[in-house]
Each structure stands twice: as C-alpha cells, then as structure tokens.
Amino acid sequence: FPYIYTMNYRNNQELEPLVQPMYYAYPKRNAAYEVKNQFMFGSELMVAPITQPHNKITQLGSTNVWLPEGDWFDFFAGLHYTCKTDRNIKAYRGAESMPVFAKAGGIVPFAKDFLHSHLENPKELEVHIYNGAAGQFDLYEYRYRYDWRLSPYDHVDRLHEYVGLIMKNTGATQVSLYARCLGGSLMSAYIDKY
C-alpha cells in the first residue's frame, strides 16, 4: 500500500496526521467546519463515510458530501465533478465501498501485487493521476531489504520508461524529477545516460 506507507512516513517525519478534519485543509471555508464525518485521508484523498443505515429496498446507504471549489473525481465510481463554487452532493454506496474523492492534480500510487506481500516494496506500481491541475507526489518506499550492492544504473531504464509513460498519459512535455537519499545517485545515473 504505497500511498498509505507514504502518508504514514509523512506523519512520522512531518507530523502530518494521516486523517485530518476538512477544516485543516480549508480553514477559511465555513462549510469545512460543518461536515463533521468528512475528512482528508492523506494529501490526495477526501472521504465521506456513510454513517446512516442502508435503505432496506435499495440496499444503498447515502451521505451528504461537501465538495470544495475545484475538480473532484469519485475514486470508485469514476465520476468527475467540476465545482465552480463549493458544492454539496448526495453520494450513494453499497456496503462494499464508501464515498472517496481525489482532487484534481492528485496522484495516488497503488501496488499491483498488494495481496502478495506487505513486507516488501511492490514489484509493480499502478499510479492514478487525476487531471485538471498540476500535482506532485513524493513516494516513500520501505528500505529494510535494500541491496546496497545494486548500481543505480541497474534501475535507470525503468525510471526512463516511467517518465515516458507519464508524458504519454498526461500530455506533459516536461517532467520534473526530485530525488532524496538513495534517489540522488539514481538521478545522477539517469542524467548521465539520458
């Protein structure tokens, strides 16, 4: 779960809670103080849990969701909401999910093999990128089993392929790369080779 691991790392290093009330992100908006069950889950996702019983006929639960001004994407349903001003909607869900929204510019990494092992970094990532605004996401990985003998040049082709995919899928003509710790040597190898 790269997103959750990253948000927990951020909590540890920057003292940013994983779960934050809406008024942390929107302190100047009155509506942020009125949605007591709605919260930000990390930096990229907003959650509005259903806290009322499901309808016996439809088997759906519902909740009122406050969407701050901007573009929002329903994480599970795939709907796109463009809000020129703050907007309230009613979201319906079955028992298997809850209303979760990603803001425009949001970047949410997932492990493709998340059922395989939680003790190692995933072998493949699936990255959800929500268009409509510029975004940046610093991904932190579990480093316990890092093999210090590997050369950064062993990974540079994968980084180049990843940058190409980002440019293709977003239409970007330039991608900025930032490196920390061990990533610095990988960035040097990337610049040297490409």
mmCIF file of N, CA and C in Angstrom, residues 85-185:
data_model
loop_
_atom_site.group_PDB
_atom_site.id
_atom_site.type_symbol
_atom_site.label_atom_id
_atom_site.label_comp_id
_atom_site.label_asym_id
_atom_site.label_seq_id
_atom_site.Cartn_x
_atom_site.Cartn_y
_atom_site.Cartn_z
ATOM 1 N N THR A 85 -17.977 26.723 -7.579
ATOM 2 C CA THR A 85 -18.022 27.161 -6.182
ATOM 3 C C THR A 85 -18.167 25.895 -5.339
ATOM 4 N N ASP A 86 -18.144 26.043 -4.033
ATOM 5 C CA ASP A 86 -18.364 24.879 -3.179
ATOM 6 C C ASP A 86 -19.698 24.245 -3.547
ATOM 7 N N ARG A 87 -19.776 22.921 -3.419
ATOM 8 C CA ARG A 87 -20.973 22.209 -3.850
ATOM 9 C C ARG A 87 -21.278 21.070 -2.876
ATOM 10 N N ASN A 88 -22.546 20.825 -2.646
ATOM 11 C CA ASN A 88 -22.979 19.695 -1.831
ATOM 12 C C ASN A 88 -23.670 18.684 -2.734
ATOM 13 N N ILE A 89 -23.314 17.425 -2.568
ATOM 14 C CA ILE A 89 -23.959 16.352 -3.331
ATOM 15 C C ILE A 89 -24.382 15.251 -2.360
ATOM 16 N N LYS A 90 -25.226 14.380 -2.818
ATOM 17 C CA LYS A 90 -25.604 13.204 -2.046
ATOM 18 C C LYS A 90 -24.948 12.015 -2.745
ATOM 19 N N ALA A 91 -24.149 11.254 -2.000
ATOM 20 C CA ALA A 91 -23.457 10.090 -2.557
ATOM 21 C C ALA A 91 -24.101 8.819 -2.015
ATOM 22 N N TYR A 92 -24.309 7.854 -2.906
ATOM 23 C CA TYR A 92 -24.916 6.574 -2.548
ATOM 24 C C TYR A 92 -23.893 5.455 -2.753
ATOM 25 N N ARG A 93 -23.887 4.501 -1.823
ATOM 26 C CA ARG A 93 -22.964 3.371 -1.938
ATOM 27 C C ARG A 93 -23.589 2.124 -1.330
ATOM 28 N N GLY A 94 -23.148 0.968 -1.839
ATOM 29 C CA GLY A 94 -23.472 -0.299 -1.208
ATOM 30 C C GLY A 94 -22.543 -0.505 -0.026
ATOM 31 N N ALA A 95 -22.699 -1.606 0.650
ATOM 32 C CA ALA A 95 -21.897 -1.882 1.848
ATOM 33 C C ALA A 95 -20.426 -2.128 1.527
ATOM 34 N N GLU A 96 -20.094 -2.391 0.277
ATOM 35 C CA GLU A 96 -18.718 -2.745 -0.085
ATOM 36 C C GLU A 96 -17.793 -1.547 -0.298
ATOM 37 N N SER A 97 -18.316 -0.330 -0.320
ATOM 38 C CA SER A 97 -17.440 0.834 -0.517
ATOM 39 C C SER A 97 -18.010 2.054 0.190
ATOM 40 N N MET A 98 -17.251 3.116 0.156
ATOM 41 C CA MET A 98 -17.700 4.381 0.727
ATOM 42 C C MET A 98 -17.294 5.504 -0.213
ATOM 43 N N PRO A 99 -17.905 6.674 -0.089
ATOM 44 C CA PRO A 99 -17.538 7.792 -0.954
ATOM 45 C C PRO A 99 -16.104 8.284 -0.671
ATOM 46 N N VAL A 100 -15.277 8.184 -1.691
ATOM 47 C CA VAL A 100 -13.891 8.656 -1.624
ATOM 48 C C VAL A 100 -13.664 9.485 -2.883
ATOM 49 N N PHE A 101 -13.030 10.637 -2.723
ATOM 50 C CA PHE A 101 -12.819 11.552 -3.836
ATOM 51 C C PHE A 101 -11.354 11.965 -3.905
ATOM 52 N N ALA A 102 -10.857 12.090 -5.142
ATOM 53 C CA ALA A 102 -9.499 12.588 -5.372
ATOM 54 C C ALA A 102 -9.618 13.978 -5.984
ATOM 55 N N LYS A 103 -8.769 14.883 -5.515
ATOM 56 C CA LYS A 103 -8.797 16.237 -6.069
ATOM 57 C C LYS A 103 -8.034 16.274 -7.390
ATOM 58 N N ALA A 104 -8.354 17.247 -8.219
ATOM 59 C CA ALA A 104 -7.625 17.430 -9.471
ATOM 60 C C ALA A 104 -6.153 17.651 -9.153
ATOM 61 N N GLY A 105 -5.293 17.010 -9.908
ATOM 62 C CA GLY A 105 -3.855 17.070 -9.655
ATOM 63 C C GLY A 105 -3.398 16.004 -8.681
ATOM 64 N N GLY A 106 -4.338 15.248 -8.137
ATOM 65 C CA GLY A 106 -3.996 14.198 -7.178
ATOM 66 C C GLY A 106 -3.250 13.051 -7.837
ATOM 67 N N ILE A 107 -2.325 12.479 -7.109
ATOM 68 C CA ILE A 107 -1.546 11.340 -7.573
ATOM 69 C C ILE A 107 -1.603 10.293 -6.474
ATOM 70 N N VAL A 108 -2.138 9.112 -6.806
ATOM 71 C CA VAL A 108 -2.319 8.065 -5.804
ATOM 72 C C VAL A 108 -1.672 6.773 -6.302
ATOM 73 N N PRO A 109 -0.551 6.374 -5.699
ATOM 74 C CA PRO A 109 0.112 5.126 -6.117
ATOM 75 C C PRO A 109 -0.467 3.905 -5.397
ATOM 76 N N PHE A 110 -0.588 2.815 -6.145
ATOM 77 C CA PHE A 110 -1.066 1.542 -5.609
ATOM 78 C C PHE A 110 -0.078 0.450 -5.962
ATOM 79 N N ALA A 111 -0.057 -0.585 -5.172
ATOM 80 C CA ALA A 111 0.713 -1.773 -5.510
ATOM 81 C C ALA A 111 -0.176 -2.682 -6.346
ATOM 82 N N LYS A 112 0.296 -3.100 -7.506
ATOM 83 C CA LYS A 112 -0.487 -4.026 -8.321
ATOM 84 C C LYS A 112 -0.575 -5.388 -7.647
ATOM 85 N N ASP A 113 0.455 -5.746 -6.909
ATOM 86 C CA ASP A 113 0.504 -7.060 -6.256
ATOM 87 C C ASP A 113 0.273 -6.934 -4.753
ATOM 88 N N PHE A 114 -0.707 -6.108 -4.355
ATOM 89 C CA PHE A 114 -0.878 -5.804 -2.940
ATOM 90 C C PHE A 114 -1.251 -7.019 -2.095
ATOM 91 N N LEU A 115 -1.772 -8.081 -2.697
ATOM 92 C CA LEU A 115 -2.101 -9.272 -1.917
ATOM 93 C C LEU A 115 -0.890 -10.168 -1.694
ATOM 94 N N HIS A 116 0.196 -9.909 -2.421
ATOM 95 C CA HIS A 116 1.374 -10.765 -2.346
ATOM 96 C C HIS A 116 2.121 -10.619 -1.033
ATOM 97 N N SER A 117 2.620 -9.435 -0.748
ATOM 98 C CA SER A 117 3.408 -9.248 0.463
ATOM 99 C C SER A 117 3.336 -7.810 0.922
ATOM 100 N N HIS A 118 3.147 -7.644 2.206
ATOM 101 C CA HIS A 118 3.142 -6.297 2.776
ATOM 102 C C HIS A 118 4.493 -5.970 3.388
ATOM 103 N N LEU A 119 5.437 -6.893 3.312
ATOM 104 C CA LEU A 119 6.734 -6.692 3.949
ATOM 105 C C LEU A 119 7.797 -6.213 2.978
ATOM 106 N N GLU A 120 7.476 -6.161 1.708
ATOM 107 C CA GLU A 120 8.436 -5.726 0.705
ATOM 108 C C GLU A 120 7.813 -4.630 -0.145
ATOM 109 N N ASN A 121 8.646 -3.881 -0.818
ATOM 110 C CA ASN A 121 8.122 -2.901 -1.766
ATOM 111 C C ASN A 121 7.463 -3.638 -2.918
ATOM 112 N N PRO A 122 6.415 -3.076 -3.492
ATOM 113 C CA PRO A 122 5.751 -3.762 -4.607
ATOM 114 C C PRO A 122 6.674 -3.862 -5.813
ATOM 115 N N LYS A 123 6.483 -4.913 -6.574
ATOM 116 C CA LYS A 123 7.282 -5.090 -7.792
ATOM 117 C C LYS A 123 6.737 -4.215 -8.925
ATOM 118 N N GLU A 124 5.429 -3.933 -8.884
ATOM 119 C CA GLU A 124 4.800 -3.071 -9.885
ATOM 120 C C GLU A 124 3.899 -2.066 -9.191
ATOM 121 N N LEU A 125 3.918 -0.842 -9.699
ATOM 122 C CA LEU A 125 3.034 0.207 -9.189
ATOM 123 C C LEU A 125 1.961 0.525 -10.212
ATOM 124 N N GLU A 126 0.788 0.833 -9.722
ATOM 125 C CA GLU A 126 -0.280 1.392 -10.543
ATOM 126 C C GLU A 126 -0.500 2.790 -9.989
ATOM 127 N N VAL A 127 -0.292 3.798 -10.812
ATOM 128 C CA VAL A 127 -0.379 5.178 -10.352
ATOM 129 C C VAL A 127 -1.608 5.835 -10.970
ATOM 130 N N HIS A 128 -2.525 6.279 -10.120
ATOM 131 C CA HIS A 128 -3.712 7.001 -10.579
ATOM 132 C C HIS A 128 -3.385 8.489 -10.562
ATOM 133 N N ILE A 129 -3.510 9.137 -11.712
ATOM 134 C CA ILE A 129 -3.229 10.566 -11.837
ATOM 135 C C ILE A 129 -4.532 11.243 -12.254
ATOM 136 N N TYR A 130 -4.964 12.219 -11.465
ATOM 137 C CA TYR A 130 -6.226 12.906 -11.716
ATOM 138 C C TYR A 130 -5.942 14.258 -12.351
ATOM 139 N N ASN A 131 -6.384 14.419 -13.592
ATOM 140 C CA ASN A 131 -6.050 15.617 -14.356
ATOM 141 C C ASN A 131 -6.849 16.832 -13.912
ATOM 142 N N GLY A 132 -6.482 17.977 -14.462
ATOM 143 C CA GLY A 132 -7.201 19.211 -14.176
ATOM 144 C C GLY A 132 -6.394 20.216 -13.386
ATOM 145 N N ALA A 133 -5.272 19.804 -12.834
ATOM 146 C CA ALA A 133 -4.403 20.709 -12.078
ATOM 147 C C ALA A 133 -3.020 20.073 -11.997
ATOM 148 N N ALA A 134 -2.039 20.893 -11.707
ATOM 149 C CA ALA A 134 -0.687 20.375 -11.525
ATOM 150 C C ALA A 134 -0.625 19.598 -10.217
ATOM 151 N N GLY A 135 0.165 18.561 -10.185
ATOM 152 C CA GLY A 135 0.289 17.771 -8.971
ATOM 153 C C GLY A 135 1.709 17.277 -8.763
ATOM 154 N N GLN A 136 1.997 16.945 -7.534
ATOM 155 C CA GLN A 136 3.302 16.381 -7.178
ATOM 156 C C GLN A 136 3.077 15.405 -6.036
ATOM 157 N N PHE A 137 3.799 14.302 -6.072
ATOM 158 C CA PHE A 137 3.674 13.311 -5.004
ATOM 159 C C PHE A 137 5.048 12.733 -4.728
ATOM 160 N N ASP A 138 5.505 12.839 -3.501
ATOM 161 C CA ASP A 138 6.768 12.237 -3.099
ATOM 162 C C ASP A 138 6.460 10.856 -2.543
ATOM 163 N N LEU A 139 6.910 9.813 -3.229
ATOM 164 C CA LEU A 139 6.663 8.440 -2.824
ATOM 165 C C LEU A 139 7.816 7.950 -1.950
ATOM 166 N N TYR A 140 7.484 7.434 -0.793
ATOM 167 C CA TYR A 140 8.487 6.863 0.092
ATOM 168 C C TYR A 140 8.338 5.354 0.080
ATOM 169 N N GLU A 141 9.458 4.658 0.002
ATOM 170 C CA GLU A 141 9.440 3.203 -0.036
ATOM 171 C C GLU A 141 10.070 2.625 1.217
ATOM 172 N N TYR A 142 9.660 1.412 1.485
ATOM 173 C CA TYR A 142 10.215 0.648 2.587
ATOM 174 C C TYR A 142 11.637 0.264 2.217
ATOM 175 N N ARG A 143 12.626 0.558 3.070
ATOM 176 C CA ARG A 143 14.020 0.359 2.699
ATOM 177 C C ARG A 143 14.726 -0.753 3.465
ATOM 178 N N TYR A 144 14.022 -1.546 4.193
ATOM 179 C CA TYR A 144 14.672 -2.550 5.030
ATOM 180 C C TYR A 144 15.514 -3.529 4.227
ATOM 181 N N ARG A 145 15.017 -3.976 3.083
ATOM 182 C CA ARG A 145 15.713 -5.005 2.311
ATOM 183 C C ARG A 145 16.485 -4.418 1.120
ATOM 184 N N TYR A 146 16.841 -3.183 1.155
ATOM 185 C CA TYR A 146 17.558 -2.576 0.044
ATOM 186 C C TYR A 146 18.907 -3.246 -0.136
ATOM 187 N N ASP A 147 19.226 -3.609 -1.347
ATOM 188 C CA ASP A 147 20.502 -4.260 -1.645
ATOM 189 C C ASP A 147 21.499 -3.169 -2.041
ATOM 190 N N TRP A 148 22.386 -2.831 -1.146
ATOM 191 C CA TRP A 148 23.338 -1.740 -1.355
ATOM 192 C C TRP A 148 24.322 -2.033 -2.479
ATOM 193 N N ARG A 149 24.393 -3.290 -2.890
ATOM 194 C CA ARG A 149 25.343 -3.658 -3.947
ATOM 195 C C ARG A 149 24.832 -3.291 -5.331
ATOM 196 N N LEU A 150 23.533 -3.017 -5.477
ATOM 197 C CA LEU A 150 22.989 -2.691 -6.786
ATOM 198 C C LEU A 150 23.477 -1.321 -7.242
ATOM 199 N N SER A 151 23.812 -1.237 -8.475
ATOM 200 C CA SER A 151 24.219 0.038 -9.052
ATOM 201 C C SER A 151 22.978 0.833 -9.437
ATOM 202 N N PRO A 152 23.013 2.153 -9.294
ATOM 203 C CA PRO A 152 21.879 2.960 -9.755
ATOM 204 C C PRO A 152 21.598 2.746 -11.239
ATOM 205 N N TYR A 153 22.638 2.364 -12.005
ATOM 206 C CA TYR A 153 22.456 2.147 -13.433
ATOM 207 C C TYR A 153 21.558 0.936 -13.713
ATOM 208 N N ASP A 154 21.393 0.046 -12.712
ATOM 209 C CA ASP A 154 20.502 -1.101 -12.875
ATOM 210 C C ASP A 154 19.045 -0.675 -12.948
ATOM 211 N N HIS A 155 18.704 0.514 -12.474
ATOM 212 C CA HIS A 155 17.314 0.965 -12.396
ATOM 213 C C HIS A 155 16.985 2.130 -13.324
ATOM 214 N N VAL A 156 17.972 2.666 -13.987
ATOM 215 C CA VAL A 156 17.769 3.893 -14.760
ATOM 216 C C VAL A 156 16.826 3.683 -15.950
ATOM 217 N N ASP A 157 16.849 2.510 -16.572
ATOM 218 C CA ASP A 157 15.961 2.260 -17.714
ATOM 219 C C ASP A 157 14.495 2.218 -17.267
ATOM 220 N N ARG A 158 14.221 1.672 -16.090
ATOM 221 C CA ARG A 158 12.852 1.656 -15.568
ATOM 222 C C ARG A 158 12.372 3.078 -15.285
ATOM 223 N N LEU A 159 13.253 3.916 -14.755
ATOM 224 C CA LEU A 159 12.889 5.309 -14.497
ATOM 225 C C LEU A 159 12.589 6.020 -15.813
ATOM 226 N N HIS A 160 13.401 5.789 -16.829
ATOM 227 C CA HIS A 160 13.189 6.419 -18.137
ATOM 228 C C HIS A 160 11.844 5.973 -18.725
ATOM 229 N N GLU A 161 11.518 4.696 -18.607
ATOM 230 C CA GLU A 161 10.235 4.176 -19.089
ATOM 231 C C GLU A 161 9.073 4.825 -18.327
ATOM 232 N N TYR A 162 9.225 4.981 -17.024
ATOM 233 C CA TYR A 162 8.193 5.593 -16.187
ATOM 234 C C TYR A 162 7.964 7.044 -16.598
ATOM 235 N N VAL A 163 9.029 7.800 -16.816
ATOM 236 C CA VAL A 163 8.908 9.196 -17.245
ATOM 237 C C VAL A 163 8.189 9.266 -18.592
ATOM 238 N N GLY A 164 8.521 8.363 -19.509
ATOM 239 C CA GLY A 164 7.861 8.314 -20.805
ATOM 240 C C GLY A 164 6.366 8.051 -20.680
ATOM 241 N N LEU A 165 5.991 7.148 -19.787
ATOM 242 C CA LEU A 165 4.573 6.846 -19.571
ATOM 243 C C LEU A 165 3.825 8.054 -19.003
ATOM 244 N N ILE A 166 4.444 8.752 -18.074
ATOM 245 C CA ILE A 166 3.817 9.947 -17.507
ATOM 246 C C ILE A 166 3.573 10.977 -18.603
ATOM 247 N N MET A 167 4.577 11.197 -19.450
ATOM 248 C CA MET A 167 4.448 12.188 -20.515
ATOM 249 C C MET A 167 3.364 11.765 -21.508
ATOM 250 N N LYS A 168 3.326 10.495 -21.849
ATOM 251 C CA LYS A 168 2.332 9.994 -22.799
ATOM 252 C C LYS A 168 0.919 10.111 -22.241
ATOM 253 N N ASN A 169 0.732 9.704 -20.995
ATOM 254 C CA ASN A 169 -0.612 9.656 -20.417
ATOM 255 C C ASN A 169 -1.146 11.022 -19.999
ATOM 256 N N THR A 170 -0.266 11.964 -19.712
ATOM 257 C CA THR A 170 -0.736 13.278 -19.268
ATOM 258 C C THR A 170 -0.614 14.347 -20.346
ATOM 259 N N GLY A 171 0.138 14.061 -21.405
ATOM 260 C CA GLY A 171 0.358 15.060 -22.434
ATOM 261 C C GLY A 171 1.421 16.079 -22.035
ATOM 262 N N ALA A 172 2.102 15.827 -20.924
ATOM 263 C CA ALA A 172 3.137 16.750 -20.456
ATOM 264 C C ALA A 172 4.328 16.728 -21.413
ATOM 265 N N THR A 173 4.953 17.864 -21.591
ATOM 266 C CA THR A 173 6.159 17.934 -22.419
ATOM 267 C C THR A 173 7.415 17.942 -21.563
ATOM 268 N N GLN A 174 7.228 18.091 -20.259
ATOM 269 C CA GLN A 174 8.361 18.115 -19.337
ATOM 270 C C GLN A 174 7.920 17.492 -18.017
ATOM 271 N N VAL A 175 8.790 16.687 -17.437
ATOM 272 C CA VAL A 175 8.527 16.073 -16.142
ATOM 273 C C VAL A 175 9.681 16.425 -15.222
ATOM 274 N N SER A 176 9.372 16.988 -14.063
ATOM 275 C CA SER A 176 10.409 17.320 -13.090
ATOM 276 C C SER A 176 10.602 16.138 -12.155
ATOM 277 N N LEU A 177 11.838 15.758 -11.947
ATOM 278 C CA LEU A 177 12.162 14.656 -11.051
ATOM 279 C C LEU A 177 12.892 15.209 -9.833
ATOM 280 N N TYR A 178 12.496 14.733 -8.671
ATOM 281 C CA TYR A 178 13.126 15.148 -7.434
ATOM 282 C C TYR A 178 13.687 13.908 -6.755
ATOM 283 N N ALA A 179 14.850 14.016 -6.182
ATOM 284 C CA ALA A 179 15.469 12.854 -5.556
ATOM 285 C C ALA A 179 15.848 13.162 -4.122
ATOM 286 N N ARG A 180 15.699 12.146 -3.288
ATOM 287 C CA ARG A 180 16.113 12.236 -1.894
ATOM 288 C C ARG A 180 16.921 11.000 -1.561
ATOM 289 N N CYS A 181 17.813 11.124 -0.649
ATOM 290 C CA CYS A 181 18.594 9.996 -0.124
ATOM 291 C C CYS A 181 19.181 9.173 -1.262
ATOM 292 N N LEU A 182 18.798 7.888 -1.329
ATOM 293 C CA LEU A 182 19.348 6.980 -2.329
ATOM 294 C C LEU A 182 18.959 7.372 -3.741
ATOM 295 N N GLY A 183 17.872 8.108 -3.891
ATOM 296 C CA GLY A 183 17.433 8.518 -5.214
ATOM 297 C C GLY A 183 18.401 9.467 -5.902
ATOM 298 N N GLY A 184 19.242 10.151 -5.132
ATOM 299 C CA GLY A 184 20.204 11.078 -5.716
ATOM 300 C C GLY A 184 21.160 10.389 -6.666
ATOM 301 N N SER A 185 21.631 9.215 -6.308
ATOM 302 C CA SER A 185 22.553 8.504 -7.191
ATOM 303 C C SER A 185 21.821 7.982 -8.425
#
